[in-house]
Amino acid sequence: MDLRRLARRIRVLVRRDAVERSMADEIRHHLDCETEELVRHGLPPEEARRQARLAFGGLEGVKEDARDARGTRLVQDLGADLRYGWRGLRRSPGLTVASILTLSLGIGIATTMFSAVYGVLLRPLPYAEADRLVAVWERDVVHGHDQNVVSLDNFEAWRARARTIDAWAALMPVSVTVADHGAPERVIGADISPEYFKLLGVAPALGRDFEHADAHDGRVVLLSDAYWKRRYGGDPAIVGHAMRVSGQPCQIVGVMPASFDPPRFGWLGGQALWFPMVDSPEKRSWGRFLLVVGRLRGATSAAQAQAEMRAIAAQRERETPDDVGWSASVVPLKEQMTDDARVTLLVLLGAASLLLVIAVSNVAMLTASAMRRRGAELAIRRAMGATGGRLVRQLLVQSGLLAACGAAGGLVVAMAGVRLLIVLLPPETPRLTSIRMDTPVLAVSTALAAVAALVCGSFAASRGRAAEGVSLAARASEEMRGTRRPASGVLVAVEIAFALTLGVMAVLMARSLIRLRAVDLGFAAPRATVARIALPSTSYPTDAARRVFFDRLVERVRALPGVTAAGLVSTRPLGGLAPATTVRAADARSPHDATPNGGVVADVRWADGPAFSALGIPLITGRVFTADDGAAPPRVVITRDLAERFWPHRSAVGRKLTVEMYGTLSADVIGVVGSLHLMDARTPARPAVFLSAARFPNSVWDVVVRTGAGAEPDGIVSSLRAVAKALDPSLPLYGIRTLTDLLDETLGSDRFAAFMLLTFASAALALAAVGVFGVFAAEVGRRRKEISVRLALGATGGRIMTLLVAHAVRRAAVGIAAGTVIALFAARAMNALLFGIAPDDPASLSLVIALVLGVALVATVVPVARALQRSPLSALREE
Amino acid sequence: MAPPQADVLQGTLDLLILKALAAGPLHGWAISKRIQQLSREVLTATQGSLYPALYRLEDRGWVAGADAQSPEGRRIKVYRLTADGRKQLVEQIENWRVLAAAMHHVLGTN
């Protein structure tokens, strides 16, 4: 349709009344002319006029066709329907407001959850050709770990040989001390291949990217936008300046753009700066430590690339003894980054959808109850010529109007909801910055509103039909019989079923959380604070110098008021990934051999003696380290599960084992401590081996401090800082956390899921209660005459109450039965989130069923009680 | 014997209106009369159906309506053929000629 035609149609619409008048004039003029001619031919005037009318045809039909011909009928009718619908909504403001609020809540919450699912799981990564980016891992076939970091030799071999992956980059997280103007601070960054940013298709906003030559000595650094703004105030002339990184000067060559969000996966968290990875013999001796990212060639799939990589890994197995038992895995990068959050987000989206269905069916029932009163009106309008189609269209338009208001309200709820969600989501949620309200989310929101309009409109239309049919004469007898309304019965059953499902999901998650909290971690989290200190090799070049520093540090910390114990450990519990290696019992007759070579993989930690009491790890037999354990041969403290593994029902103290660390160590067991959950509450306890800090000094330690009851944690932090500063002001004390905070963090995702599900379940229960109440109150209202008659005939209030409530309970039972089945499916779907509780846990199910039944009972008892209070005569007199 | 009457199809009514206006602008009733005249009283549409057709042609931009005064001083609306309408007329006449020839051929009424 061209513009002029559109302009003509708009003009017609705008000047509607004038156009109608003009048409009426035209037709009148036509009839006059025709009449005049017929008179000229000799007919009498009235006869002439009649003939003229006949010749013309049906006036109204012509007018309708004429309106149609102008192409504006649809719009005009729509306009009329909208005005009519709006008037109808305003006539019952309470119902309208309640409907709009309910829809806003349902649509808003569903939109919010969808924005999270879209932002985290669906939105393409913000890198060039992001769907072709993959993470490549080594695969430990023997122990069944599919994603293991990669050795430098393998990375180079893969890069040279692979054909399905045509671009490669490696990276590893690093923690450095930055000290130039300003206080020294510990910053997390990454060492990267010079091609990494080109692989991602991101260029620095200031300065230049790394070049191949930079990998030679690596004395350059790229800053993130956030770090540049924070430390250097966004100084535009920063490129070329030097910064002191871990005692060495480094030149700043560029700043990455503000919009750049580097991928986070594996060990890699947020990164504030980047260094080029420098090859060195030392790195080659580190074994496996690299994270590897690649780009698939052309249209190859990750599966095809994995097949090739496995073949290459098999080649490497034959070439290098170190690679025996190792293969490779290829995972699409987006999946790698978001897999952890997938189940939680999808479960919550499902829950929000259930809530939406409940909200929509409440509104449908509200709309339908308004329809009931309009039965007479609709019957009259149909008698006056309105077609069934027209009436249905009007009801759909009215529902559409309601849904549009609900959608607008939902948008407001969603905007606030998304902000709230970002605050509530655990901070380690992948792609948190990607969650926002934009086009795809808005499109979904609109679609939901349209579906809601359709459902409510159809329901209202079908009720309108029923109401018409029942109007006037038939109404009285129908009320006496108390006929059932099957359609609203279905809706109530659906609401009860979904509310029950949400309730079960919430209770299971809440109980999982409680059980997680109750796990005995093997150490005592309350009143324990950890802080990390790293000594640069320039100021502390020898083991002796380091030992002196740490001895002094721990001594002074122990002397602080309120401190009951203080010690050193290599990596704090709940501190993330740390070394693990194979441990074997030295006597070959160990019965419980887990691997072909007879070893067990155990976590490795270094600690001094007081660390065990500082961490609250109970000693079971033997002893912990003393200062004398610095002598050879090395001694170890092991956890109980390891002792049971190797020497069941026998004392482990005094036995020997070998640890694949520093080559192969042979060590004496001097003590056994309780099993430990070093990762988090969910991961089962793993065997662990402690080596003596005195025997293996290091430059980086976590200081663990236990305070007595009554000491405030903040006081300890500032005291610790003061002690460190007094010993060496150039050293930052970083990573200062309490173990309780760390524990809460590990439970962050579970807490979030439990909170959200409980919120959804409460809202669902409230809405369902309102729905049940509404339907039952309406039914009781309809049966008032019947109740009055029964009362007059001698029934007691109690009997009537029992009768009606039993009737309601039977109807609710359908919903409860259906809900139980759906709840079992839903619980199975969220099994990955549960801990220590089965998806079909009968206690949880019974609790929720009892709750839903109770709420339904209350919702039915109240209207009956109110009906019984009224005088029976007044009900009978009402018409 | 009365001349054979023919119901007028919608598309052909449009064409008739365009042809009727080819000689000059007319108001609604006059168009109806002109069509009757030109067809020698064979084609008589129900007069009312003229107006929807007129408005459709106006919407398409092939005729343009303007307010005017009749000789008796009454307010009337007069329609004229636009340039687009004139082009349409020529095209549709040609289409009709082709169609009629084909029909003649098929029916053997040459």
PDB file of N, CA and C in Angstrom, chain A residues 164 301-314 327-330:
ATOM      1  N   THR A 164      40.854 -29.467  12.720  1.00  0.00           N
ATOM      2  CA  THR A 164      39.474 -29.015  12.924  1.00  0.00           C
ATOM      3  C   THR A 164      39.429 -27.718  13.716  1.00  0.00           C
ATOM      4  N   SER A 301      31.844 -29.400  13.802  1.00  0.00           N
ATOM      5  CA  SER A 301      31.156 -29.378  15.084  1.00  0.00           C
ATOM      6  C   SER A 301      32.155 -29.692  16.188  1.00  0.00           C
ATOM      7  N   ALA A 302      31.762 -29.374  17.415  1.00  0.00           N
ATOM      8  CA  ALA A 302      32.636 -29.661  18.554  1.00  0.00           C
ATOM      9  C   ALA A 302      32.878 -31.161  18.659  1.00  0.00           C
ATOM     10  N   ALA A 303      31.869 -31.943  18.322  1.00  0.00           N
ATOM     11  CA  ALA A 303      32.029 -33.398  18.405  1.00  0.00           C
ATOM     12  C   ALA A 303      33.097 -33.889  17.433  1.00  0.00           C
ATOM     13  N   GLN A 304      33.082 -33.314  16.222  1.00  0.00           N
ATOM     14  CA  GLN A 304      34.104 -33.717  15.250  1.00  0.00           C
ATOM     15  C   GLN A 304      35.488 -33.306  15.727  1.00  0.00           C
ATOM     16  N   ALA A 305      35.552 -32.095  16.263  1.00  0.00           N
ATOM     17  CA  ALA A 305      36.848 -31.635  16.762  1.00  0.00           C
ATOM     18  C   ALA A 305      37.316 -32.545  17.892  1.00  0.00           C
ATOM     19  N   GLN A 306      36.406 -32.957  18.747  1.00  0.00           N
ATOM     20  CA  GLN A 306      36.791 -33.824  19.859  1.00  0.00           C
ATOM     21  C   GLN A 306      37.325 -35.144  19.332  1.00  0.00           C
ATOM     22  N   ALA A 307      36.682 -35.658  18.295  1.00  0.00           N
ATOM     23  CA  ALA A 307      37.169 -36.925  17.731  1.00  0.00           C
ATOM     24  C   ALA A 307      38.602 -36.771  17.249  1.00  0.00           C
ATOM     25  N   GLU A 308      38.877 -35.642  16.563  1.00  0.00           N
ATOM     26  CA  GLU A 308      40.250 -35.449  16.082  1.00  0.00           C
ATOM     27  C   GLU A 308      41.216 -35.278  17.248  1.00  0.00           C
ATOM     28  N   MET A 309      40.806 -34.493  18.243  1.00  0.00           N
ATOM     29  CA  MET A 309      41.696 -34.259  19.374  1.00  0.00           C
ATOM     30  C   MET A 309      41.990 -35.558  20.110  1.00  0.00           C
ATOM     31  N   ARG A 310      41.015 -36.431  20.209  1.00  0.00           N
ATOM     32  CA  ARG A 310      41.257 -37.719  20.878  1.00  0.00           C
ATOM     33  C   ARG A 310      42.287 -38.531  20.093  1.00  0.00           C
ATOM     34  N   ALA A 311      42.179 -38.447  18.763  1.00  0.00           N
ATOM     35  CA  ALA A 311      43.158 -39.175  17.953  1.00  0.00           C
ATOM     36  C   ALA A 311      44.554 -38.602  18.172  1.00  0.00           C
ATOM     37  N   ILE A 312      44.645 -37.285  18.219  1.00  0.00           N
ATOM     38  CA  ILE A 312      45.955 -36.647  18.449  1.00  0.00           C
ATOM     39  C   ILE A 312      46.467 -37.026  19.828  1.00  0.00           C
ATOM     40  N   ALA A 313      45.565 -37.048  20.834  1.00  0.00           N
ATOM     41  CA  ALA A 313      45.985 -37.415  22.197  1.00  0.00           C
ATOM     42  C   ALA A 313      46.497 -38.852  22.219  1.00  0.00           C
ATOM     43  N   ALA A 314      45.874 -39.723  21.422  1.00  0.00           N
ATOM     44  CA  ALA A 314      46.352 -41.111  21.357  1.00  0.00           C
ATOM     45  C   ALA A 314      47.766 -41.154  20.787  1.00  0.00           C
ATOM     46  N   SER A 327      43.521 -38.329  27.550  1.00  0.00           N
ATOM     47  CA  SER A 327      42.912 -38.060  26.256  1.00  0.00           C
ATOM     48  C   SER A 327      42.543 -36.582  26.206  1.00  0.00           C
ATOM     49  N   ALA A 328      41.537 -36.232  25.394  1.00  0.00           N
ATOM     50  CA  ALA A 328      41.177 -34.819  25.259  1.00  0.00           C
ATOM     51  C   ALA A 328      39.663 -34.654  25.214  1.00  0.00           C
ATOM     52  N   SER A 329      39.179 -33.480  25.584  1.00  0.00           N
ATOM     53  CA  SER A 329      37.754 -33.138  25.446  1.00  0.00           C
ATOM     54  C   SER A 329      37.632 -31.773  24.814  1.00  0.00           C
ATOM     55  N   VAL A 330      36.562 -31.600  24.024  1.00  0.00           N
ATOM     56  CA  VAL A 330      36.289 -30.298  23.414  1.00  0.00           C
ATOM     57  C   VAL A 330      34.868 -29.897  23.803  1.00  0.00           C
TER      58      VAL A 330
END
